[in-house]
Tab-separated table of C-alpha atoms in Angstrom:
chain	number	residue	atom	x	y	z
X	1	MET	CA	9.939	36.789	-69.160
X	2	ALA	CA	8.070	34.627	-66.931
X	3	LYS	CA	5.743	32.626	-69.179
X	4	ARG	CA	2.154	32.540	-68.778
X	5	ILE	CA	0.939	28.794	-68.933
X	6	GLY	CA	-2.282	26.925	-68.471
X	7	ILE	CA	-1.347	23.630	-66.467
X	8	GLU	CA	-3.030	21.719	-63.573
X	9	VAL	CA	-2.181	23.160	-60.114
X	10	SER	CA	-0.301	19.774	-59.245
X	11	LEU	CA	1.960	19.585	-61.965
X	12	ALA	CA	3.010	23.373	-61.751
X	13	ILE	CA	3.971	22.631	-58.098
X	14	ALA	CA	6.157	19.893	-59.248
X	15	GLU	CA	7.283	22.730	-62.112
X	16	ALA	CA	8.224	24.863	-59.061
X	17	ALA	CA	10.038	21.925	-57.386
X	18	LYS	CA	12.323	21.528	-60.720
X	19	LEU	CA	12.664	25.238	-60.968
X	20	ALA	CA	14.342	25.008	-57.255
X	21	ASP	CA	16.608	22.135	-58.672
X	22	VAL	CA	15.938	20.000	-56.260
X	23	ASP	CA	18.340	17.163	-55.673
X	24	VAL	CA	16.203	14.451	-54.279
X	25	VAL	CA	12.646	13.249	-53.969
X	26	ALA	CA	11.403	10.404	-52.095
X	27	ALA	CA	7.457	10.227	-51.786
X	28	TYR	CA	4.723	7.462	-51.554
X	29	PRO	CA	1.995	8.321	-54.088
X	30	ILE	CA	-1.704	9.248	-52.425
X	31	THR	CA	-4.358	11.140	-53.629
X	32	PRO	CA	-5.028	14.195	-54.001
X	33	GLN	CA	-1.236	14.542	-54.038
X	34	THR	CA	-0.576	11.578	-56.991
X	35	HIS	CA	-0.147	14.242	-59.782
X	36	ILE	CA	2.442	16.003	-58.309
X	37	VAL	CA	5.123	13.374	-57.344
X	38	GLU	CA	3.985	11.270	-60.550
X	39	HIS	CA	5.074	14.426	-62.582
X	40	LEU	CA	8.859	14.961	-60.662
X	41	ALA	CA	9.061	10.813	-61.455
X	42	GLU	CA	8.682	11.749	-64.761
X	43	LEU	CA	10.759	14.834	-65.365
X	44	VAL	CA	13.685	13.118	-63.428
X	45	ALA	CA	13.089	9.850	-65.777
X	46	ASN	CA	13.033	12.071	-68.586
X	47	GLY	CA	16.236	13.414	-67.657
X	48	GLU	CA	14.760	17.126	-67.650
X	49	LEU	CA	15.763	17.157	-63.816
X	50	ASP	CA	18.997	15.681	-62.564
X	51	ALA	CA	17.557	14.509	-59.125
X	52	ALA	CA	17.327	10.924	-57.172
X	53	TYR	CA	13.783	10.070	-57.463
X	54	ILE	CA	13.247	7.725	-54.509
X	55	PRO	CA	10.316	5.294	-54.810
X	56	VAL	CA	9.659	3.857	-51.050
X	57	GLU	CA	6.821	1.870	-49.459
X	58	SER	CA	5.291	4.115	-46.901
X	59	GLU	CA	5.421	7.722	-46.216
X	60	HIS	CA	6.908	6.861	-43.043
X	61	SER	CA	9.930	5.506	-45.427
X	62	ALA	CA	9.877	8.525	-47.612
X	63	MET	CA	9.661	11.800	-45.169
X	64	SER	CA	13.056	9.494	-43.620
X	65	ALA	CA	15.018	8.704	-46.514
X	66	CYS	CA	14.361	12.472	-47.090
X	67	LEU	CA	15.404	13.046	-43.666
X	68	GLY	CA	18.607	11.196	-44.705
X	69	ALA	CA	19.088	13.180	-47.552
X	70	SER	CA	18.447	16.670	-46.422
X	71	ALA	CA	20.525	16.082	-43.485
X	72	ALA	CA	23.826	15.380	-46.400
X	73	GLY	CA	22.869	18.315	-47.393
X	74	ALA	CA	20.986	17.570	-50.809
X	75	ARG	CA	17.883	20.282	-51.430
X	76	THR	CA	14.611	17.675	-50.801
X	77	PHE	CA	11.298	17.976	-51.874
X	78	THR	CA	8.030	15.446	-50.899
X	79	ALA	CA	4.576	15.593	-51.119
X	80	THR	CA	1.700	13.844	-49.202
X	81	ALA	CA	-1.948	13.901	-48.193
X	82	GLY	CA	-4.443	12.883	-45.476
X	83	GLN	CA	-3.430	9.237	-44.179
X	84	GLY	CA	0.183	9.551	-46.083
X	85	LEU	CA	0.774	13.144	-43.459
X	86	GLU	CA	-0.717	10.753	-40.364
X	87	LEU	CA	1.642	7.845	-40.917
X	88	MET	CA	4.718	10.279	-41.720
X	89	HIS	CA	3.703	11.944	-38.263
X	90	GLU	CA	6.801	10.639	-35.595
X	91	VAL	CA	9.291	11.192	-38.554
X	92	LEU	CA	7.864	15.051	-39.206
X	93	TYR	CA	9.055	16.098	-35.557
X	94	VAL	CA	12.686	14.827	-36.225
X	95	ALA	CA	13.105	16.608	-39.599
X	96	SER	CA	12.488	20.116	-37.101
X	97	SER	CA	13.981	19.067	-34.205
X	98	MET	CA	17.034	17.956	-36.550
X	99	GLN	CA	16.573	21.323	-38.782
X	100	LEU	CA	16.503	19.862	-41.287
X	101	PRO	CA	14.585	22.038	-44.272
X	102	VAL	CA	12.464	19.848	-46.194
X	103	VAL	CA	10.229	21.213	-48.433
X	104	MET	CA	6.596	18.928	-47.972
X	105	ALA	CA	3.467	20.459	-50.129
X	106	VAL	CA	0.468	18.553	-48.205
X	107	ALA	CA	-2.455	18.135	-50.645
X	108	ASN	CA	-5.037	18.620	-47.772
X	109	ARG	CA	-7.421	15.604	-47.035
X	110	ALA	CA	-9.609	14.461	-44.247
X	111	LEU	CA	-8.523	11.017	-42.545
X	112	SER	CA	-10.337	8.021	-42.012
X	113	ALA	CA	-13.002	6.419	-40.964
X	114	PRO	CA	-15.084	6.542	-43.271
X	115	LEU	CA	-12.487	6.454	-46.017
X	116	SER	CA	-12.672	9.899	-47.665
X	117	VAL	CA	-9.938	11.171	-50.443
X	118	TRP	CA	-11.594	14.502	-50.206
X	119	GLY	CA	-10.542	17.932	-49.043
X	120	ASP	CA	-10.264	19.086	-45.723
X	121	HIS	CA	-7.725	20.128	-43.019
X	122	SER	CA	-8.091	17.495	-40.493
X	123	ASP	CA	-4.792	15.890	-41.714
X	124	VAL	CA	-3.087	19.698	-41.250
X	125	MET	CA	-4.467	19.945	-38.044
X	126	ALA	CA	-3.293	16.740	-36.220
X	127	VAL	CA	0.323	17.849	-37.805
X	128	ARG	CA	-0.124	21.409	-36.122
X	129	ASP	CA	3.080	21.237	-33.213
X	130	THR	CA	5.201	19.246	-35.298
X	131	GLY	CA	7.559	22.123	-35.395
X	132	TRP	CA	7.601	22.779	-39.275
X	133	ILE	CA	6.603	26.139	-41.229
X	134	GLN	CA	3.421	26.012	-42.047
X	135	LEU	CA	2.218	27.986	-45.026
X	136	PHE	CA	-1.406	27.773	-46.867
X	137	VAL	CA	-2.016	29.000	-50.244
X	138	GLU	CA	-5.159	29.653	-52.247
X	139	ASN	CA	-4.578	29.484	-56.031
X	140	GLY	CA	-2.349	27.623	-58.256
X	141	GLN	CA	0.012	30.722	-58.677
X	142	GLU	CA	0.516	31.079	-54.665
X	143	ALA	CA	1.269	27.202	-54.629
X	144	VAL	CA	3.985	27.867	-57.207
X	145	ASP	CA	5.637	31.144	-55.609
X	146	ASN	CA	5.348	29.860	-52.445
X	147	VAL	CA	7.449	26.320	-53.546
X	148	LEU	CA	10.115	28.114	-54.330
X	149	CYS	CA	9.961	30.704	-51.396
X	150	ALA	CA	9.926	27.456	-48.765
X	151	PHE	CA	13.193	26.555	-50.086
X	152	ARG	CA	14.166	30.016	-49.149
X	153	ILE	CA	13.271	30.458	-46.158
X	154	GLY	CA	13.734	26.439	-44.709
X	155	GLU	CA	17.525	26.474	-45.867
X	156	ASP	CA	18.236	30.264	-44.573
X	157	PRO	CA	20.864	29.546	-42.235
X	158	ARG	CA	19.349	31.627	-40.005
X	159	VAL	CA	16.056	29.443	-40.181
X	160	LEU	CA	17.020	25.770	-41.272
X	161	LEU	CA	13.298	23.808	-41.132
X	162	PRO	CA	11.275	21.919	-42.825
X	163	VAL	CA	8.354	23.825	-44.656
X	164	MET	CA	4.596	22.444	-45.168
X	165	ILE	CA	2.893	24.249	-48.195
X	166	HIS	CA	-1.020	23.087	-47.456
X	167	LEU	CA	-3.083	23.351	-50.682
X	168	ASP	CA	-6.651	22.018	-50.862
X	169	GLY	CA	-7.068	18.786	-52.259
X	170	PHE	CA	-8.496	18.710	-55.669
X	171	HIS	CA	-10.804	22.456	-55.003
X	172	LEU	CA	-6.851	23.328	-55.689
X	173	THR	CA	-4.430	20.322	-56.723
X	174	HIS	CA	-6.960	19.493	-59.413
X	175	MET	CA	-7.654	22.907	-61.067
X	176	ILE	CA	-6.163	24.088	-64.493
X	177	GLU	CA	-5.043	27.244	-64.114
X	178	PRO	CA	-3.210	30.003	-66.015
X	179	LEU	CA	0.276	30.369	-63.947
X	180	LEU	CA	3.342	32.981	-64.344
X	181	PHE	CA	6.364	30.701	-64.234
X	182	PRO	CA	9.587	32.686	-63.438
X	183	GLU	CA	12.794	32.191	-65.791
X	184	GLN	CA	15.174	29.313	-64.630
X	185	SER	CA	17.894	32.502	-63.899
X	186	GLN	CA	15.893	34.304	-61.912
X	187	VAL	CA	15.131	31.901	-59.383
X	188	ASP	CA	18.592	30.440	-59.520
X	189	LYS	CA	19.024	34.105	-58.124
X	190	PHE	CA	15.864	33.972	-55.704
X	191	ILE	CA	16.978	30.950	-54.033
X	192	PRO	CA	21.014	30.503	-53.138
X	193	PRO	CA	22.175	27.079	-52.714
X	194	TYR	CA	21.815	24.775	-49.631
X	195	GLN	CA	24.727	24.740	-47.648
X	196	HIS	CA	23.965	22.988	-44.385
X	197	PRO	CA	26.389	24.120	-42.191
X	198	MET	CA	27.178	20.719	-40.623
X	199	PRO	CA	25.969	18.027	-43.156
X	200	LEU	CA	26.754	14.115	-42.878
X	201	HIS	CA	30.454	13.693	-44.282
X	202	PRO	CA	32.643	11.484	-42.953
X	203	ASP	CA	35.721	13.909	-43.256
X	204	ARG	CA	33.848	16.453	-40.053
X	205	PRO	CA	31.344	13.776	-37.986
X	206	VAL	CA	28.475	14.715	-36.381
X	207	THR	CA	25.547	13.260	-34.104
X	208	MET	CA	22.347	14.110	-35.482
X	209	GLY	CA	19.091	13.066	-33.490
X	210	ALA	CA	21.163	12.090	-30.143
X	211	PHE	CA	19.769	10.949	-26.766
X	212	ALA	CA	18.820	13.277	-24.707
X	213	PRO	CA	18.387	12.994	-20.509
X	214	PRO	CA	16.058	14.977	-19.119
X	215	ILE	CA	18.991	16.990	-18.062
X	216	ILE	CA	19.619	18.724	-21.774
X	217	TYR	CA	15.887	17.350	-23.447
X	218	PHE	CA	14.337	20.503	-22.158
X	219	GLU	CA	17.265	22.686	-23.546
X	220	THR	CA	17.151	21.329	-27.134
X	221	LYS	CA	13.196	22.414	-27.428
X	222	LYS	CA	13.264	26.140	-26.040
X	223	ALA	CA	16.199	26.052	-28.496
X	224	GLN	CA	13.376	25.046	-31.016
X	225	GLU	CA	10.837	27.301	-29.900
X	226	VAL	CA	13.206	29.996	-30.269
X	227	ASN	CA	14.325	29.342	-33.570
X	228	LEU	CA	10.820	28.888	-34.838
X	229	GLU	CA	9.269	31.820	-33.782
X	230	ALA	CA	12.091	34.081	-34.932
X	231	ALA	CA	12.059	32.350	-38.323
X	232	LYS	CA	8.702	34.684	-39.001
X	233	GLU	CA	10.987	37.421	-39.470
X	234	VAL	CA	13.095	35.571	-41.930
X	235	ILE	CA	9.913	34.537	-44.382
X	236	LEU	CA	8.798	37.941	-43.918
X	237	GLN	CA	12.324	39.217	-45.859
X	238	CYS	CA	11.515	36.161	-48.332
X	239	TRP	CA	8.126	37.443	-49.430
X	240	ASP	CA	9.244	40.733	-49.225
X	241	ASN	CA	12.239	39.896	-51.498
X	242	PHE	CA	9.832	37.848	-53.711
X	243	GLY	CA	7.239	40.391	-54.295
X	244	LYS	CA	10.279	43.376	-55.643
X	245	THR	CA	11.555	40.771	-57.553
X	246	PHE	CA	7.896	39.148	-59.055
X	247	GLN	CA	5.310	41.996	-58.354
X	248	ARG	CA	3.292	39.137	-56.441
X	249	TYR	CA	3.217	39.942	-52.863
X	250	TYR	CA	2.477	37.505	-49.834
X	251	SER	CA	1.514	38.363	-46.393
X	252	PRO	CA	1.094	36.316	-43.243
X	253	VAL	CA	-2.938	37.819	-42.824
X	254	GLU	CA	-4.026	38.987	-46.138
X	255	CYS	CA	-6.746	41.098	-45.647
X	256	TYR	CA	-10.148	41.691	-48.193
X	257	ARG	CA	-11.704	44.449	-48.307
X	258	SER	CA	-11.850	44.866	-44.241
X	259	GLU	CA	-10.916	48.409	-43.483
X	260	ASP	CA	-12.908	49.473	-41.291
X	261	ALA	CA	-15.475	46.039	-41.538
X	262	ARG	CA	-18.008	45.345	-38.270
X	263	VAL	CA	-17.710	42.015	-39.164
X	264	LEU	CA	-15.167	39.965	-40.384
X	265	LEU	CA	-14.583	36.671	-41.763
X	266	LEU	CA	-11.536	34.538	-41.582
X	267	THR	CA	-10.618	31.348	-43.668
X	268	MET	CA	-7.982	29.217	-44.696
X	269	GLY	CA	-6.830	28.029	-47.754
X	270	SER	CA	-8.288	28.015	-51.272
X	271	PHE	CA	-12.443	28.028	-49.982
X	272	SER	CA	-11.000	32.080	-48.975
X	273	GLU	CA	-11.800	32.629	-53.102
X	274	THR	CA	-15.324	31.567	-52.746
X	275	ALA	CA	-15.551	33.801	-49.643
X	276	MET	CA	-14.633	36.991	-51.549
X	277	THR	CA	-17.162	36.442	-53.657
X	278	ALA	CA	-19.196	36.540	-51.039
X	279	ILE	CA	-17.712	39.529	-48.956
X	280	ASP	CA	-18.396	41.373	-52.813
X	281	LYS	CA	-21.676	40.694	-52.644
X	282	MET	CA	-22.712	41.734	-49.213
X	283	ARG	CA	-20.256	45.301	-49.939
X	284	GLY	CA	-22.305	45.802	-52.599
X	285	GLU	CA	-25.352	45.518	-50.724
X	286	GLY	CA	-24.174	48.602	-48.361
X	287	ARG	CA	-22.779	45.958	-45.473
X	288	GLU	CA	-19.538	46.576	-43.547
X	289	VAL	CA	-18.172	42.886	-44.131
X	290	GLY	CA	-14.625	42.502	-44.577
X	291	LEU	CA	-12.378	39.228	-44.504
X	292	LEU	CA	-9.041	38.004	-43.119
X	293	ARG	CA	-6.494	35.055	-44.596
X	294	LEU	CA	-4.549	33.415	-42.582
X	295	ARG	CA	-1.504	32.279	-45.061
X	296	LEU	CA	0.980	31.918	-41.967
X	297	TRP	CA	0.068	28.851	-39.859
X	298	ARG	CA	3.218	28.786	-38.075
X	299	PRO	CA	4.944	30.382	-36.542
X	300	PHE	CA	1.212	31.758	-35.731
X	301	PRO	CA	1.270	35.581	-36.642
X	302	PHE	CA	-0.033	37.036	-33.282
X	303	ASP	CA	0.758	40.982	-34.371
X	304	GLU	CA	-0.844	40.254	-37.753
X	305	ILE	CA	-3.865	38.548	-36.593
X	306	ARG	CA	-4.291	41.116	-33.758
X	307	GLN	CA	-3.705	44.552	-36.192
X	308	ALA	CA	-5.921	42.614	-39.213
X	309	VAL	CA	-8.584	42.605	-36.846
X	310	GLY	CA	-8.428	46.482	-35.757
X	311	ASN	CA	-11.797	47.473	-34.474
X	312	ALA	CA	-14.172	44.691	-35.916
X	313	GLU	CA	-17.082	43.802	-33.727
X	314	VAL	CA	-17.840	40.705	-34.551
X	315	LEU	CA	-15.360	37.758	-36.144
X	316	ILE	CA	-16.586	34.508	-37.850
X	317	VAL	CA	-13.974	31.752	-38.086
X	318	LEU	CA	-14.547	28.876	-40.024
X	319	ASP	CA	-12.614	25.659	-39.720
X	320	ARG	CA	-12.183	22.733	-41.900
X	321	ALA	CA	-11.395	20.821	-39.119
X	322	LEU	CA	-13.161	19.116	-35.980
X	323	SER	CA	-11.550	18.736	-32.632
X	324	PHE	CA	-13.410	16.185	-31.321
X	325	GLY	CA	-15.313	17.172	-28.069
X	326	GLY	CA	-12.935	20.443	-27.676
X	327	PRO	CA	-13.704	23.845	-28.531
X	328	GLY	CA	-14.047	23.535	-32.009
X	329	GLY	CA	-11.715	24.212	-34.495
X	330	PRO	CA	-8.286	24.815	-33.949
X	331	VAL	CA	-7.931	27.780	-35.842
X	332	CYS	CA	-10.677	29.807	-34.300
X	333	SER	CA	-9.367	28.537	-30.728
X	334	GLU	CA	-6.005	29.935	-31.357
X	335	VAL	CA	-7.194	33.016	-33.239
X	336	ARG	CA	-9.483	33.348	-30.300
X	337	SER	CA	-6.757	32.838	-27.925
X	338	ALA	CA	-4.560	35.290	-29.238
X	339	LEU	CA	-7.412	38.186	-28.937
X	340	TYR	CA	-8.228	37.426	-25.530
X	341	SER	CA	-5.621	39.329	-23.652
X	342	GLU	CA	-6.661	42.670	-26.160
X	343	ASP	CA	-8.491	45.636	-24.426
X	344	LYS	CA	-11.179	45.687	-27.349
X	345	ARG	CA	-11.458	42.697	-28.911
X	346	PRO	CA	-14.168	41.339	-30.627
X	347	LYS	CA	-16.587	38.590	-30.174
X	348	VAL	CA	-14.992	35.502	-32.168
X	349	ILE	CA	-17.655	32.978	-33.609
X	350	GLY	CA	-16.519	29.390	-34.409
X	351	PHE	CA	-18.002	27.735	-37.029
X	352	VAL	CA	-16.904	24.132	-38.759
X	353	GLY	CA	-18.064	23.624	-41.980
X	354	GLY	CA	-17.037	22.036	-44.910
X	355	LEU	CA	-15.415	18.256	-43.969
X	356	GLY	CA	-14.394	15.923	-46.599
X	357	GLY	CA	-14.918	17.811	-49.861
X	358	ARG	CA	-17.857	19.286	-49.145
X	359	ASP	CA	-18.168	22.458	-50.201
X	360	ILE	CA	-19.170	26.123	-49.186
X	361	THR	CA	-20.853	28.244	-51.873
X	362	PRO	CA	-20.885	32.081	-51.632
X	363	ALA	CA	-24.357	31.786	-50.834
X	364	GLY	CA	-23.007	29.832	-47.682
X	365	PHE	CA	-20.414	31.995	-46.504
X	366	GLU	CA	-23.404	34.961	-46.615
X	367	GLU	CA	-25.627	32.119	-44.588
X	368	ILE	CA	-22.427	32.229	-42.048
X	369	VAL	CA	-21.949	35.766	-41.941
X	370	ASP	CA	-25.558	36.227	-41.125
X	371	ARG	CA	-25.714	33.046	-38.504
X	372	GLY	CA	-22.199	34.275	-36.923
X	373	ILE	CA	-24.109	38.376	-36.555
X	374	GLU	CA	-26.822	36.424	-34.895
X	375	ILE	CA	-25.396	34.274	-32.109
X	376	SER	CA	-23.039	37.705	-31.629
X	377	GLN	CA	-25.932	39.568	-30.732
X	378	LYS	CA	-28.360	36.785	-29.116
X	379	GLY	CA	-25.392	34.370	-27.650
X	380	SER	CA	-25.805	30.645	-28.693
X	381	ASP	CA	-25.981	27.154	-26.307
X	382	GLN	CA	-23.272	25.873	-28.163
X	383	GLU	CA	-19.474	26.381	-28.352
X	384	PHE	CA	-19.184	26.918	-31.776
X	385	GLU	CA	-21.619	25.913	-35.018
X	386	ILE	CA	-21.343	23.471	-37.446
X	387	PHE	CA	-22.313	24.495	-41.211
X	388	GLY	CA	-23.659	22.601	-43.731
X	389	VAL	CA	-24.747	19.240	-42.453
X	390	ARG	CA	-28.510	17.950	-42.905
X	391	GLU	CA	-30.428	17.772	-39.936
T	1	MET	CA	35.383	9.901	-12.343
T	2	THR	CA	36.093	9.890	-16.021
T	3	PRO	CA	37.226	6.472	-17.235
T	4	LYS	CA	41.092	6.933	-17.987
T	5	GLY	CA	41.930	7.809	-21.398
T	6	VAL	CA	38.221	9.338	-22.028
T	7	SER	CA	38.604	13.408	-22.242
T	8	GLN	CA	36.393	15.609	-20.030
T	9	LEU	CA	33.238	16.635	-21.587
T	10	THR	CA	34.437	21.215	-22.352
T	11	LYS	CA	31.529	21.824	-20.785
T	12	PRO	CA	29.104	19.217	-18.926
T	13	GLU	CA	25.909	19.116	-19.598
T	14	GLY	CA	24.057	20.324	-16.671
T	15	MET	CA	25.855	23.530	-17.457
T	16	LEU	CA	24.844	23.923	-21.413
T	17	THR	CA	22.106	26.816	-21.519
T	18	TRP	CA	19.633	26.343	-24.731
T	19	ARG	CA	21.715	29.200	-26.184
T	20	ASP	CA	25.281	27.094	-26.116
T	21	LEU	CA	23.685	24.215	-28.332
T	22	GLU	CA	24.527	23.629	-31.463
T	23	ILE	CA	21.729	24.051	-34.584
T	24	GLY	CA	19.616	21.147	-33.990
T	25	SER	CA	21.300	19.893	-31.319
T	26	ILE	CA	23.979	18.022	-33.335
T	27	VAL	CA	26.682	16.734	-31.470
T	28	VAL	CA	30.150	17.746	-32.552
T	29	GLU	CA	32.659	15.945	-31.100
T	30	PRO	CA	32.994	12.175	-32.343
T	31	GLY	CA	32.674	9.327	-29.966
T	32	ASN	CA	31.284	11.347	-26.770
T	33	ALA	CA	29.126	9.378	-25.514
T	34	SER	CA	32.382	7.827	-23.998
T	35	GLN	CA	32.130	10.465	-21.898
T	36	TYR	CA	28.127	9.581	-20.825
T	37	GLN	CA	28.170	7.935	-17.245
T	38	THR	CA	25.517	4.665	-17.645
T	39	GLY	CA	26.848	3.543	-14.467
T	40	ASP	CA	24.719	5.685	-12.476
T	41	TRP	CA	21.641	4.210	-13.658
T	42	ARG	CA	22.485	1.489	-11.678
T	43	SER	CA	20.853	-0.678	-9.015
T	44	GLU	CA	23.267	-3.235	-8.349
T	45	ARG	CA	27.102	-4.455	-9.335
T	46	PRO	CA	28.854	-7.150	-9.966
T	47	ILE	CA	31.655	-8.233	-7.903
T	48	PHE	CA	33.892	-10.909	-9.487
T	49	ASP	CA	35.665	-13.705	-7.030
T	50	THR	CA	38.928	-14.486	-8.059
T	51	ASN	CA	38.872	-17.169	-6.804
T	52	LYS	CA	36.159	-18.873	-8.912
T	53	CYS	CA	37.200	-17.242	-11.724
T	54	ILE	CA	38.480	-19.293	-14.431
T	55	LYS	CA	39.759	-16.571	-16.954
T	56	CYS	CA	37.493	-17.602	-19.781
T	57	GLY	CA	35.948	-14.703	-20.740
T	58	ILE	CA	31.902	-15.359	-21.278
T	59	CYS	CA	31.526	-12.268	-18.967
T	60	TYR	CA	33.630	-9.961	-21.715
T	61	ILE	CA	31.749	-11.524	-24.559
T	62	PHE	CA	28.141	-11.106	-23.016
T	63	CYS	CA	28.806	-7.426	-21.699
T	64	PRO	CA	26.323	-5.553	-23.371
T	65	GLU	CA	27.855	-2.647	-22.478
T	66	GLY	CA	30.718	-3.708	-23.610
T	67	CYS	CA	32.318	-2.461	-20.123
T	68	VAL	CA	34.175	-5.540	-18.837
T	69	GLU	CA	38.037	-6.255	-19.368
T	70	GLN	CA	40.712	-8.313	-18.610
T	71	ASN	CA	43.418	-6.939	-16.141
T	72	ALA	CA	47.000	-6.984	-15.819
T	73	GLU	CA	46.575	-10.633	-13.898
T	74	GLY	CA	43.838	-12.224	-16.503
T	75	TYR	CA	41.129	-11.856	-14.181
T	76	PHE	CA	37.975	-9.664	-15.631
T	77	GLU	CA	36.401	-6.753	-14.051
T	78	ALA	CA	33.430	-4.378	-14.778
T	79	ASP	CA	34.180	-0.699	-15.439
T	80	LEU	CA	31.706	0.965	-13.119
T	81	PHE	CA	32.016	4.130	-15.087
T	82	TYR	CA	30.056	2.657	-17.662
T	83	CYS	CA	28.827	-0.822	-16.167
T	84	LYS	CA	24.613	-0.528	-16.262
T	85	GLY	CA	23.868	-3.299	-13.543
T	86	CYS	CA	22.077	-5.640	-15.651
T	87	GLY	CA	23.378	-8.710	-14.615
T	88	ILE	CA	23.752	-10.440	-17.541
T	89	CYS	CA	27.588	-11.821	-16.666
T	90	ALA	CA	26.641	-13.176	-13.325
T	91	ARG	CA	23.347	-15.186	-15.120
T	92	GLU	CA	26.185	-16.201	-17.856
T	93	CYS	CA	29.448	-17.357	-15.743
T	94	TRP	CA	29.766	-20.954	-15.729
T	95	THR	CA	31.703	-21.139	-12.568
T	96	LYS	CA	29.421	-18.700	-10.617
T	97	ALA	CA	32.018	-16.449	-9.950
T	98	ILE	CA	30.365	-13.128	-10.300
T	99	THR	CA	27.432	-11.796	-8.026
T	100	MET	CA	25.199	-8.881	-8.310
T	101	VAL	CA	25.368	-6.626	-5.033
T	102	PRO	CA	22.411	-3.803	-3.908
T	103	GLU	CA	24.437	-0.694	-4.768
T	104	GLU	CA	23.610	0.215	-0.981
T	105	GLU	CA	25.377	-2.481	0.457
């Protein structure tokens, strides 16, 4: 039987990595990810987890060490946040191109300057195109469940790709929640052993990350794109299997009271739970509003988004990142693009809010919905709206 | 021409489609870098003058490509399949026995 334990979400993620029986952890501590890797170091030091914990001098080295471990056939886990994710940047591409299924929890954090350790999605958006599978979670249970799923998805021989699990820094990492942990035997059955088909081994020498002149480089990129697209099927199968085993179900786009909604709000990450409270209140007042929560960020769930939007007339997208000088938020930009070629599509209104740990309350979400409807009717001279900044 | 003792690629890179690639574009043939013709990067090639050559082997030592070899008569020559035409051998040669000549000449 699964046990329900009151635990900080960061520690729960470390416990999930332990349940997945990771072989190697290479990480550099950074707020607000610190508790995840501190607890993993503790588990290894106490002999509770039989793994190599590699303390490194930077995130660039952390990801590099993870590549080596994964290439040698080790189940590999790491975690980072904000500036740390940016310092890893170039190595992230290597992990996905070399098809090494490293699993990484990212405690989403704003980027300097000015220095901020608090949450938003600026760090995520800067690594959007690195070729990793990327999932967003909203609460502690989703974080635990999806760490387990991430190993199963990433290490699947049909996939072999690294996976990022995005969770909001502080708003989620530092919460204490009552969480269900599956039994070790159930997890062992759920995640088969990691077997890279061609690991680094002296008996069968291979070259990973070789030099590719123009005559062959583009072919490797096409293969990578096809592989990441195809991973969606395996992700769906994994969530389906997880649901049947553990009775908790996940999908690429989660719908909340969205049936017959004329106005839809779309969010990513832990703010979605606050948005649900706002939706409940507005529904109580008889308003036809609903919520979509985008869980699968890469590969992007085009079909699921189109289906979830259905016949809505207005779609209001909240981004927690700003593409300076661009169309506003990257999520809105992509959702709008996914819907553009549809014969019947809603007006898509973009908002950017919640940067650098700025909160959005249920009343704030109501305001966003009201303003979004107003823009849909009267138009606006702005490409997007910034919400929650003192004028 | 591929040098002697070096096998041809099972399929030349230019013939491979994206479907032919291994997982993660892994190269499974050990040492197949020897099949890569770095010689086609060259804009100048070294000409060795056996009248000036004292068979000291300084060109052999300095060649960063490792493509200079000693022939049966003891003189040194560059394997043009690999030689990138960097000119280091010509610069280091004590007797100025090596001259770099543009490829088009």
